[in-house]
Coordinates of C-alpha atoms in Angstrom, one line a residue:
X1 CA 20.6 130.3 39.1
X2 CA 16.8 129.6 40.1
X3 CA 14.5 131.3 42.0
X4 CA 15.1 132.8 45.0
X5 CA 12.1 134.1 47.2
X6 CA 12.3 137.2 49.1
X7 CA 9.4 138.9 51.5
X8 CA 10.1 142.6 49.8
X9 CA 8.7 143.9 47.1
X10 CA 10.0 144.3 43.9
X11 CA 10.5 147.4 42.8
X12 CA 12.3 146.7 39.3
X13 CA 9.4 145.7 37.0
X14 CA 10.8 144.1 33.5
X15 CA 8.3 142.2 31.7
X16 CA 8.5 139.8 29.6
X17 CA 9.9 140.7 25.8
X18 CA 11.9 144.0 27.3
X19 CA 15.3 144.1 26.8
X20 CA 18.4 144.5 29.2
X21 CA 21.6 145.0 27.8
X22 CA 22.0 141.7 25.2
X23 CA 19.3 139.7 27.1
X24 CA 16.0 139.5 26.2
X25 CA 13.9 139.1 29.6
X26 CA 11.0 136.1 29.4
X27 CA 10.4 136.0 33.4
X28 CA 10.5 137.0 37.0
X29 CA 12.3 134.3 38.9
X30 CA 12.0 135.5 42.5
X31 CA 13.4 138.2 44.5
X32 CA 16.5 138.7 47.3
X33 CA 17.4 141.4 49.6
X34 CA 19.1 143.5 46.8
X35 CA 17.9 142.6 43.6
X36 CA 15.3 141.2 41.3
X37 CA 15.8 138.0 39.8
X38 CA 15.0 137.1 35.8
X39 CA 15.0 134.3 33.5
X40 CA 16.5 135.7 30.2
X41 CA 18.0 134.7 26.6
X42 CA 21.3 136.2 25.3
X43 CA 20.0 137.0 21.9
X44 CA 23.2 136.6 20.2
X45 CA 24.2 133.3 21.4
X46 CA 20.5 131.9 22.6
X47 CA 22.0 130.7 26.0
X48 CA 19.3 130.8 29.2
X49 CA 20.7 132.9 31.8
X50 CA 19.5 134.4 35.2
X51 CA 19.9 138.3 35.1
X52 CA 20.3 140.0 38.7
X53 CA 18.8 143.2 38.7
X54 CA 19.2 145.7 41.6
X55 CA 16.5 147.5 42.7
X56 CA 16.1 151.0 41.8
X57 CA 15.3 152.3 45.4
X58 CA 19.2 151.1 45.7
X59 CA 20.7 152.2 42.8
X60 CA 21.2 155.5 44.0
X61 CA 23.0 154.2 47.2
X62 CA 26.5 154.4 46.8
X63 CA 27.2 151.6 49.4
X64 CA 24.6 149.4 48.2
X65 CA 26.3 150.0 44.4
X66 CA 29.7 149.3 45.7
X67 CA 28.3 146.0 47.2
X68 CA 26.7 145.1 44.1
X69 CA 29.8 145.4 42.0
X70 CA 31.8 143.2 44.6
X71 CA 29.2 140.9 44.7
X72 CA 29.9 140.6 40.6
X73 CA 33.6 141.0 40.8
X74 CA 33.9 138.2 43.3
X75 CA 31.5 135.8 41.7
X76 CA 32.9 136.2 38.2
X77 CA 36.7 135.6 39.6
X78 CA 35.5 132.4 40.8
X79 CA 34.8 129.5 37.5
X80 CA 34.5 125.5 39.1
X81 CA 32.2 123.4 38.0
X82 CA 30.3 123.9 41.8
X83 CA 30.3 127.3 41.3
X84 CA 27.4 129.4 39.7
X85 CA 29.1 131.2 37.0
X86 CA 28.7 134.9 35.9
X87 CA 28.5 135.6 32.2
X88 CA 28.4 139.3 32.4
X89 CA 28.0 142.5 34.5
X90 CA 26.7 145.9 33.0
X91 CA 24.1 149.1 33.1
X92 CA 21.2 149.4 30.6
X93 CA 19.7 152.6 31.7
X94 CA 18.8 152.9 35.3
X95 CA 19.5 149.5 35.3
X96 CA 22.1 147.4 36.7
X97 CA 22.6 144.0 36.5
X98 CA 24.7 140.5 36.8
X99 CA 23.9 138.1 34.2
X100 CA 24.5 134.1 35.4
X101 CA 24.3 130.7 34.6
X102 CA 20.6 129.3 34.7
X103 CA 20.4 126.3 36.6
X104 CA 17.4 124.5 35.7
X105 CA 16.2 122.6 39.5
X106 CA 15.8 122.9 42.5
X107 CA 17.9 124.5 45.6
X108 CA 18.4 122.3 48.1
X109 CA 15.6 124.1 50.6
X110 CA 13.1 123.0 48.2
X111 CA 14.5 119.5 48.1
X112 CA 14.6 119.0 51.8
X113 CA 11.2 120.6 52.5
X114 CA 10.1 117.4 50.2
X115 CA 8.6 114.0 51.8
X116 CA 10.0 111.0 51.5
X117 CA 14.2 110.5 52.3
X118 CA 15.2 108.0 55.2
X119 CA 12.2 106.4 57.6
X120 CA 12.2 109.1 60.3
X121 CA 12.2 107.7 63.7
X122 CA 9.8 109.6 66.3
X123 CA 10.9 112.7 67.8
X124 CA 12.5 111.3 71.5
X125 CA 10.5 113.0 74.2
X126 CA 10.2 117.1 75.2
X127 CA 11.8 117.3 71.3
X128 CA 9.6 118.9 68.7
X129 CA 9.1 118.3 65.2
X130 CA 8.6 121.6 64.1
X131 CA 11.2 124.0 64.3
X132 CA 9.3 128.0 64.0
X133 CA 6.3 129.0 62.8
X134 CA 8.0 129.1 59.5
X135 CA 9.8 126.2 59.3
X136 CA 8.5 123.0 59.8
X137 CA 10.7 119.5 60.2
X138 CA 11.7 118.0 56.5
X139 CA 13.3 115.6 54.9
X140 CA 16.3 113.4 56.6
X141 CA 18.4 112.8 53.4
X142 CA 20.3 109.6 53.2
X143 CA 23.9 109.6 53.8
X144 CA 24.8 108.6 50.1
X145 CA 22.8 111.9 48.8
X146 CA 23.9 113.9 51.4
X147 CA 28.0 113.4 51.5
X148 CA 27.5 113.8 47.3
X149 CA 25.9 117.4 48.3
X150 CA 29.1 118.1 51.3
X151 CA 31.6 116.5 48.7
X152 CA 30.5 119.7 45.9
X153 CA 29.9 122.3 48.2
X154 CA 33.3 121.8 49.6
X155 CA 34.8 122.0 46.4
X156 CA 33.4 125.0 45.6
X157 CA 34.5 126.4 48.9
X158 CA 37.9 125.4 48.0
X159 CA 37.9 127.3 45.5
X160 CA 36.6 130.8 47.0
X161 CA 39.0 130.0 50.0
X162 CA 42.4 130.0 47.7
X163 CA 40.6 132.9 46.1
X164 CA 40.7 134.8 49.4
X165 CA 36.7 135.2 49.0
X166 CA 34.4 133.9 51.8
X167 CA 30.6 133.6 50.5
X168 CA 28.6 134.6 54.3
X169 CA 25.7 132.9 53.6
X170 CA 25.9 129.4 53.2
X171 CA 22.7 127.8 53.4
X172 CA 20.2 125.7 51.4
X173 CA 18.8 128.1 49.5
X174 CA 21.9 129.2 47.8
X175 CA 22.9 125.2 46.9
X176 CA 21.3 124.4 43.8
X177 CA 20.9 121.2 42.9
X178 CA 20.0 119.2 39.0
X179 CA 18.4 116.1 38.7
X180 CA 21.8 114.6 37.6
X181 CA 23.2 115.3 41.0
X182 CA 25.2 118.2 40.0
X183 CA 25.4 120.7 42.9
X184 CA 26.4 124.4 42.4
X185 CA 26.7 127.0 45.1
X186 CA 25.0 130.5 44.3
X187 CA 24.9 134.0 45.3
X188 CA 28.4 135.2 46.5
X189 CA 26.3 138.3 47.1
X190 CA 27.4 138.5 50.5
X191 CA 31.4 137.5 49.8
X192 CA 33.7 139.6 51.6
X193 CA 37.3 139.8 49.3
X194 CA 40.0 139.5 52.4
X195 CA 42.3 141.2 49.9
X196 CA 41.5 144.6 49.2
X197 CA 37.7 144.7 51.3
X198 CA 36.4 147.9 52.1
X199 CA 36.0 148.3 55.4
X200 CA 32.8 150.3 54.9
X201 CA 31.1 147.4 53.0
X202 CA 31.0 145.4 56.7
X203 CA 30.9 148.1 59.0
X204 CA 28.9 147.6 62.5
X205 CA 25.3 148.2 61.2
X206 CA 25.9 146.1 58.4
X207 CA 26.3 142.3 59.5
X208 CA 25.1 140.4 56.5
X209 CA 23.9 136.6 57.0
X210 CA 21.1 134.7 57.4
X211 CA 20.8 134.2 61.1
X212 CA 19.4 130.3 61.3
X213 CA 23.1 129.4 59.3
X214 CA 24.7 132.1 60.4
X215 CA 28.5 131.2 62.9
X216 CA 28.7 133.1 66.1
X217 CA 31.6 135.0 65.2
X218 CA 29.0 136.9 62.0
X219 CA 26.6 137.5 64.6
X220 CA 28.6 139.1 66.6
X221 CA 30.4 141.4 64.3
X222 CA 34.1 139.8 65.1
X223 CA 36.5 138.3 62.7
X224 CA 34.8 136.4 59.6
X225 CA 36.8 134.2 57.5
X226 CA 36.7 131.0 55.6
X227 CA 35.5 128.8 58.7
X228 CA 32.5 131.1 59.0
X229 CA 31.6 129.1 56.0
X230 CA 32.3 125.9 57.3
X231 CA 30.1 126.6 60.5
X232 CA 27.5 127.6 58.3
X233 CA 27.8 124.6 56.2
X234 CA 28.0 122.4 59.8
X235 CA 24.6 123.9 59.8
X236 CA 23.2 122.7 56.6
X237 CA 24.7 119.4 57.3
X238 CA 23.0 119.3 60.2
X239 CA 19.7 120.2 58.4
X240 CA 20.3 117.8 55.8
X241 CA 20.5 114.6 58.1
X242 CA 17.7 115.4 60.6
X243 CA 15.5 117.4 58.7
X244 CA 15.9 120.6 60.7
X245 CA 18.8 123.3 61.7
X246 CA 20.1 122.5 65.2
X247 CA 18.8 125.9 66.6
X248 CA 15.2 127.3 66.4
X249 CA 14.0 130.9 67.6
X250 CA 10.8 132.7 67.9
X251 CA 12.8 135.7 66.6
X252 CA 15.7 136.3 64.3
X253 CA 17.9 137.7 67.4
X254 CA 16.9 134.8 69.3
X255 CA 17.5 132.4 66.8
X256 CA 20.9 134.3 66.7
X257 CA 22.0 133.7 70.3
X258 CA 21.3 130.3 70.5
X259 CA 24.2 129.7 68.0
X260 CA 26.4 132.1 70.4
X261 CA 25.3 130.4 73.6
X262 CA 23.2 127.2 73.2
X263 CA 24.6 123.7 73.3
X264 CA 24.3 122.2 69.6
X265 CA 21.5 119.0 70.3
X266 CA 22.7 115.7 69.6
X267 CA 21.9 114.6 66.0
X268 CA 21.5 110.8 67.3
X269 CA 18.2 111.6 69.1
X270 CA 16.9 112.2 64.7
X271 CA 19.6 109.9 63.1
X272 CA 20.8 107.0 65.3
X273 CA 22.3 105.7 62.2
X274 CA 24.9 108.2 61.9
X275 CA 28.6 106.9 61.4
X276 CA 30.9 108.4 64.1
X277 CA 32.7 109.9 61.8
X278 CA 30.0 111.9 60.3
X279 CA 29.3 113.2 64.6
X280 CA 32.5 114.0 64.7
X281 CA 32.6 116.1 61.4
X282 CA 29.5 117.8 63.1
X283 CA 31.4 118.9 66.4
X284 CA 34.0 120.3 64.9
X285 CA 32.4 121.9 62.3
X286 CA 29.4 123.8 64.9
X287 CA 32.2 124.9 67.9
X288 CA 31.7 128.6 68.6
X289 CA 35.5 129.1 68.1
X290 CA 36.6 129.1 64.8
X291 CA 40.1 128.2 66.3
X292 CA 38.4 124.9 67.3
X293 CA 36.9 124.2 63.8
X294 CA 38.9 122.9 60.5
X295 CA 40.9 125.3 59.4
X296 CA 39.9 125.7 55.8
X297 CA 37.5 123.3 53.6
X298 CA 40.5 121.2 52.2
X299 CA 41.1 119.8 55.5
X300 CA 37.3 118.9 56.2
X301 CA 38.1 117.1 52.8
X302 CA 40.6 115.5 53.8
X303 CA 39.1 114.1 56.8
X304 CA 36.4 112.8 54.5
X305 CA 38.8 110.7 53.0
X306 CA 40.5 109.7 55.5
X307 CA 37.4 107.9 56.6
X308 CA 36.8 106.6 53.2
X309 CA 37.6 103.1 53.8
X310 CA 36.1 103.0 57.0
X311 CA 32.6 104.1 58.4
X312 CA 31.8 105.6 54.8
X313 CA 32.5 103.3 52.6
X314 CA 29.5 101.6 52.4
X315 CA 27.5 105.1 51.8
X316 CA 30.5 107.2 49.8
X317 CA 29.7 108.3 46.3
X318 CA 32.1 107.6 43.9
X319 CA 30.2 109.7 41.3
X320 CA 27.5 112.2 41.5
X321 CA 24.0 110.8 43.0
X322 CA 20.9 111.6 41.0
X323 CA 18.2 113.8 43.0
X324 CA 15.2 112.1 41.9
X325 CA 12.9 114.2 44.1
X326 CA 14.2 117.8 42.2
X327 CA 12.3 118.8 39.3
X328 CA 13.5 120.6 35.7
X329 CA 11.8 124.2 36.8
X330 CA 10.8 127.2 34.9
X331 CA 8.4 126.4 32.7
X332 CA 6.7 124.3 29.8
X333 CA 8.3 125.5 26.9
X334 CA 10.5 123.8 24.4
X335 CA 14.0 124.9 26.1
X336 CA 12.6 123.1 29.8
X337 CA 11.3 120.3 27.5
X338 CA 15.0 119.7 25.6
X339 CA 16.6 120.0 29.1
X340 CA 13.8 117.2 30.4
X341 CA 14.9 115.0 28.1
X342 CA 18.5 116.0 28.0
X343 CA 18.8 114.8 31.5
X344 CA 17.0 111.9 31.2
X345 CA 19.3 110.7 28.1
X346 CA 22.2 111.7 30.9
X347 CA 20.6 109.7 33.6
X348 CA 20.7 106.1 31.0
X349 CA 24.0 106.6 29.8
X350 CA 25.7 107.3 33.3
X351 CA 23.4 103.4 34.0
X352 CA 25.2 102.3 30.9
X353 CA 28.6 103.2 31.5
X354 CA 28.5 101.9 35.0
X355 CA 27.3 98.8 34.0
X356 CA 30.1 98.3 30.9
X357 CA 32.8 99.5 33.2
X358 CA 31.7 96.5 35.4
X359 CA 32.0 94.4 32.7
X360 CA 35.0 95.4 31.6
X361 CA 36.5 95.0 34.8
X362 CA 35.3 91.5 35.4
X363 CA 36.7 90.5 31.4
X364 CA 40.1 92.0 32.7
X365 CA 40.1 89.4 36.0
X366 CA 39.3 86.7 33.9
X367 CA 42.1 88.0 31.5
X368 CA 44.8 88.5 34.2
X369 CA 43.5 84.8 35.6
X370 CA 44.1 83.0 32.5
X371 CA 48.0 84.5 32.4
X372 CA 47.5 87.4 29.5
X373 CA 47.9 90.5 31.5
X374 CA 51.5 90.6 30.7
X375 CA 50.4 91.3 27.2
X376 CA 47.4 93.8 27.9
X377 CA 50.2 95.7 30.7
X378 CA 51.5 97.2 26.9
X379 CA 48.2 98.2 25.1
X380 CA 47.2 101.1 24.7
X381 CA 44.4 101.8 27.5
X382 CA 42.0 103.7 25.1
X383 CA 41.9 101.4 22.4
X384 CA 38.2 101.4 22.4
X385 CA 38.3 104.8 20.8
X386 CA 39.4 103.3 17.3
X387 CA 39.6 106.8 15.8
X388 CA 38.0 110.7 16.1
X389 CA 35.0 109.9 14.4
X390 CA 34.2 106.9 17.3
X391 CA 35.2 109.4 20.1
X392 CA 32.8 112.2 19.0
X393 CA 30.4 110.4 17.7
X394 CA 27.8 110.9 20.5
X395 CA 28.1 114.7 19.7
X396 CA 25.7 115.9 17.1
X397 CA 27.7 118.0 14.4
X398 CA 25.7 121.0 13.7
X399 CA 25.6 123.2 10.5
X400 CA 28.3 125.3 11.7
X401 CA 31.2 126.8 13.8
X402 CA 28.3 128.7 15.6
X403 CA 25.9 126.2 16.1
X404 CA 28.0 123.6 17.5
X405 CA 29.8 126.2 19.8
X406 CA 25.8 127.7 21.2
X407 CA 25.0 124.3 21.3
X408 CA 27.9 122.9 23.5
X409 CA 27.3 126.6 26.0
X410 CA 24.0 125.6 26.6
X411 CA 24.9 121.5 27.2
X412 CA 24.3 120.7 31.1
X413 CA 26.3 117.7 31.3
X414 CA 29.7 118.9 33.0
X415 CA 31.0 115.5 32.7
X416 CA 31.6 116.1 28.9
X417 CA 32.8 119.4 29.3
X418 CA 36.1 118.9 27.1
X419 CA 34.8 117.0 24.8
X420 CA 32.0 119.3 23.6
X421 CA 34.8 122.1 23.0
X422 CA 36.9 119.7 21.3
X423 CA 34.4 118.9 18.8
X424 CA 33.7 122.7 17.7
X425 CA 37.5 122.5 16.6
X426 CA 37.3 118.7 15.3
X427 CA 34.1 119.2 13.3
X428 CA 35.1 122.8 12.5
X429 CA 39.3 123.4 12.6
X430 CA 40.2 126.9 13.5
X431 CA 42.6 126.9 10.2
X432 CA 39.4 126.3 7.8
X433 CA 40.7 128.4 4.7
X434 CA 37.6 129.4 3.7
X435 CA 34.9 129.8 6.0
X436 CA 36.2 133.0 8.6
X437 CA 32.7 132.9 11.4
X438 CA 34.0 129.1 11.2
X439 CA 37.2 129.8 12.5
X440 CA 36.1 132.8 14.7
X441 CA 33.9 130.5 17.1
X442 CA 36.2 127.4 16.4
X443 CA 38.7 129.9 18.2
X444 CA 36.1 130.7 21.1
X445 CA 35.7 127.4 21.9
X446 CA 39.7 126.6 22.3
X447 CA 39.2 129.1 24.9
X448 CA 36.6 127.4 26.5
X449 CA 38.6 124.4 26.4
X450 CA 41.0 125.9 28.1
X451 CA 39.1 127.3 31.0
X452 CA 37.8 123.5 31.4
X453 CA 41.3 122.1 31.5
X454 CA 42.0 125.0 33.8
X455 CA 38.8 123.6 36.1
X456 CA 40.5 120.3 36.3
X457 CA 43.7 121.2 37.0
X458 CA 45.4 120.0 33.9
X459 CA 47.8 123.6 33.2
X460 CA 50.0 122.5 30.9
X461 CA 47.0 121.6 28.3
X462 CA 45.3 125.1 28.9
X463 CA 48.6 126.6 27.9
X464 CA 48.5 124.3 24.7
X465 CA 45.6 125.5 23.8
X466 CA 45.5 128.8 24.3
X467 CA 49.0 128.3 22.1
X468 CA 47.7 126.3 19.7
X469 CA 45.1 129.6 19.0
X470 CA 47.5 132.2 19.1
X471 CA 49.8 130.5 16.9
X472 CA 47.5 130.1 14.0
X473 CA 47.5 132.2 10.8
X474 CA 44.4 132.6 10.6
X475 CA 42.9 133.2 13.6
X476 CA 41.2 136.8 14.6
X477 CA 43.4 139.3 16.3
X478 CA 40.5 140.2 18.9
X479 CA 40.7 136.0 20.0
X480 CA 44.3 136.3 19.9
X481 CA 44.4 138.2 22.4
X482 CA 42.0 137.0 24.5
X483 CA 43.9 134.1 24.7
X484 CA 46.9 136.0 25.5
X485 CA 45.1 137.5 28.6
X486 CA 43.8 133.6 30.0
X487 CA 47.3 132.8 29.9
X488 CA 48.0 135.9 32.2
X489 CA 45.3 134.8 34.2
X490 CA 46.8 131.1 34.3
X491 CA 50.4 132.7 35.4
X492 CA 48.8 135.0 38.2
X493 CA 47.2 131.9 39.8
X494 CA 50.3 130.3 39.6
X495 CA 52.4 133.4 40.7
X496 CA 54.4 134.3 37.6
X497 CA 54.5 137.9 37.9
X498 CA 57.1 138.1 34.7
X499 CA 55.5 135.8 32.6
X500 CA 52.0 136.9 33.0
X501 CA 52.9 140.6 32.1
X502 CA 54.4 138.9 29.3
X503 CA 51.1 137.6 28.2
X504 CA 49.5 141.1 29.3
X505 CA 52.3 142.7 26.8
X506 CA 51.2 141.0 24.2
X507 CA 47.4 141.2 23.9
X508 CA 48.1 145.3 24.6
X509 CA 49.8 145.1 21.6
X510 CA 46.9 143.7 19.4
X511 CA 45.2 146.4 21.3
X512 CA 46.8 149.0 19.8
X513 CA 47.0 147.8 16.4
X514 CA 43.6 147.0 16.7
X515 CA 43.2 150.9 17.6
X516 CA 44.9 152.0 14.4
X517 CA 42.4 149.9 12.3
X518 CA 39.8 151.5 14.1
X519 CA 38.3 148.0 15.1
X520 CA 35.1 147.8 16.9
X521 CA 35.8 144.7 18.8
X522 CA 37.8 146.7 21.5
X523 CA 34.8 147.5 23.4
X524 CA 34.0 143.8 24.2
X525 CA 37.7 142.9 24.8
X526 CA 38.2 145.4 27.5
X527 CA 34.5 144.2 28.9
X528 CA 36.0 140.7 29.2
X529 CA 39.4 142.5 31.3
X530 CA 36.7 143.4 33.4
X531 CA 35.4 140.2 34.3
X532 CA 39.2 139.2 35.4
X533 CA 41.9 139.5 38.0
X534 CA 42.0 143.1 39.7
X535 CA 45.7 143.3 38.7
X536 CA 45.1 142.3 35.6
X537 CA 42.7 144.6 35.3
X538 CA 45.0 147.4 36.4
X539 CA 47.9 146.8 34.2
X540 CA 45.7 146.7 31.1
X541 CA 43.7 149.6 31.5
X542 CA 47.0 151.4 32.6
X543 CA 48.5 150.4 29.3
X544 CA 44.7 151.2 27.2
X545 CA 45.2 154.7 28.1
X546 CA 48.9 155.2 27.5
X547 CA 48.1 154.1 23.8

């Protein structure tokens, strides 16, 4: 997570050096409307993260304290690639706090309020170019950059929908966005769980939101579900193609009852060169019903798509699109430096790849032309990986198990994401005899691996690995277990009540032999329960105590 700028002030004061549970601070990043936000290192593993602190005038408020552990009990439930993830949740003192993934660039606010984009015809007449006092007309991104941004953020949403979480407060500053093109939504802060809310959490008096993105039906206090999100998002959609929100206000309830009552203007008087498609999207995404709107984000997908070969196909991004204008932030050090060049190195080889995949596809007409495709129909399609040492040889072994497993955590490049997991165990097998840290972290990473297969859908393969761990001689009890408890997680999503108390079963067993050693890793494995499924949660501490 970046910065994120706030009009209070701070009342948490960490400086740099001090300490906060296993994170050693470096930085204030910016401040929100509940917490204090820091740049930090994990001293044990050296990964960046951004540490959420709440402020001490609210840490004695039991309803702010109840929203700040939903905020981290939501956010942590939720791992996709589009999704800011959250490493840890704890107290150090007086403080709490939620540790999450650093994201070294820019949010998408910042990006917008940036020159340059598409040439941006003259305001038409009685139409101003400045929205408020305090926001001025940006940016009109073009359609290629801008249906790479939906594309992500919909994704993400996908995910907190079928998780029964709606975020409230989709807007640009809480889309981040990395030079490569990756885009990551932040801040769930304001997610309301369907299942299990408290009522008192979103009681009148309490309407959360911020009121430029915020739907009609948040403003006025009725139902809010997934398609507030999607109005919200119509918003930022809006904002992203004619440099400004549709509605403007001298004040925040003003502001607010245009998006109740006011007629959404039309977006050709910015951008004439909108496809139709793209207007209709817009409707149906700004109607003040949320009965008129999609019903859920896999259906403004699907729409998308439908109009992939059509009006879009000439702008639709078949891979991410590079935000040249958003910058590596947070400093000059060494770590920004590395990242710098990291994404630069990223940047060429995604140019490279294009251009041998045309290649190759032009050698395989020729091929097929000439009467050999018969013969190729048979080979094997991945023959250009010759052997392991060719298919990992663009990742740099380290000098061990714990190296190579730091080095992939910190790696920005989600496209490699189960390759760098595979090579801790190809460069450093989890049955290594000899060396035991080796095959600790060699069995971390399998777990990684499967959470990655897990982000792309591939099940069977998480299973395999967790398996694969569990069944090995050698590996530690604590990571044993562990993997037991992803594959409960894997069988809750999938609705396996039987065979994901199975898996709970048998990690409570390590548990307790674990107790009888008096081992002092069960601290840390019930820390990670905590960071999973609320019935999860349940059964395991339910069975911790009966022990």
């Amino acid at each position: 997570m970046n910065s994120s700028s706030g009009n209070s002030t701070s009342t948490v004061h960490l400086s740099p050096g001090s300490k906060i549970g296993a994170y050693c601070i470096e930085r204030h990043l910016g401040s929100g409307g509940m917490a204090d936000v820091y740049y930090a290192i994990h001293e044990g593993l050296q990964r960046p993260a951004a540490i959420k602190v709440l402020r001490a005038s609210l840490a004695t408020d039991e309803i702010h304290l109840q929203r700040f552990m939903q905020e981290a009990r939501a956010a942590a439930s939720l791992v996709h690639p589009n999704i800011v993830q959250v490493y840890d949740v704890g107290q150090d003192g007086e403080h709490r706090y939620i540790a999450q993934e650093y994201i070294s660039g820019s949010n998408l606010r910042q990006y917008l309020s940036q020159g340059g984009g598409v040439d941006q015809p003259t305001p038409p007449a009685g139409i101003s170019s400045v929205s408020d006092g305090s926001l001025t007309a940006g940016r009109q991104l073009p359609l290629r950059e801008t249906l790479s941004v939906l594309l992500q953020v919909l994704a993400a949403l996908s995910k907190s929908a079928a998780s029964g979480i709606v975020h409230r407060d989709i807007k640009p500053e809480n889309i981040m966005l990395t030079p490569d093109g990756d885009v990551k939504v932040a801040d769930f802060g304001l997610a309301r769980i369907l299942l299990g809310d408290d009522p008192q959490l979103t009681r009148a008096g309490t309407t959360l939101g911020t009121p430029m993105y915020m739907s009609p039906e948040q403003i006025q206090e009725g139902k809010v579900d997934i398609r507030s999100d999607l109005y919200s998002l119509g918003v930022t959609l809006y904002h992203m193609l004619c440099g400004r929100p549709p509605f403007t206000g001298e004040t925040p309830l003003a502001l607010a009852m245009q998006h109740v009552q006011a007629t959404v203007p039309d977006m050709k008087q910015f951008r004439p060169d909108i496809p139709a498609s793209i207007v209709e999207l817009l409707a149906r995404l700004l109607t003040k019903s949320p009965d008129d709107r999609f019903a859920n984000p896999s259906e403004v997908l699907s729409f998308l798509r439908s109009h992939r070969a059509d009006d879009l196909s000439r702008d639709w991004p078949d891979q991410t699109i590079p935000f040249p204008g958003v910058t590596i932030s947070g400093g000059t050090g060494p770590m920004q430096a590395t990242l710098a060049l990291q994404s630069k190195l990223r940047q060429q080889t995604r140019s490279f790849r294009r251009n041998l995949l045309s290649i190759a596809a032009s050698i395989a007409f020729l091929l097929i032309a000439f009467g050999v495709g018969a013969v190729l129909a048979f080979s094997t399609p991945f023959e250009l990986f010759e052997s392991s040492e060719q298919f990992y040889a663009d990742v740099a072994k380290k000098e061990s198990a714990e190296e190579q497993y730091r080095a992939a955590l910190l790696s920005t490049d989600s496209s490699s994401q189960l390759t760098k997991w595979e090579a801790v165990n190809y460069f450093f097998p989890m049955n290594d005899e000899v060396n035991k840290i080796n095959r600790h972290f060699a069995g971390l990473a399998s777990l990684q691996l499967s959470r990655a297969h897990v982000e792309r859908g591939e099940v069977e393969d998480a299973k395999k690995a967790l398996r694969d761990t569990i069944d090995d001689r050698k590996m530690g009890e604590i990571i044993k277990a562990l993997a037991h408890l992803q594959i409960a997680e894997i069988e809750q999503s999938a609705g396996k009540q039987k065979e994901r108390d199975e898996a709970i079963d048998h990690a409570l067993r390590i548990a307790a032999a674990q107790a009888e050693l008096n081992s002092g890793d069960l601290p840390r494995l019930d820390d990670n329960v905590r960071l999973m499924d609320q019935t999860i949660q349940d059964k395991w501490f339910r069975g911790r105590e009966s022990q």
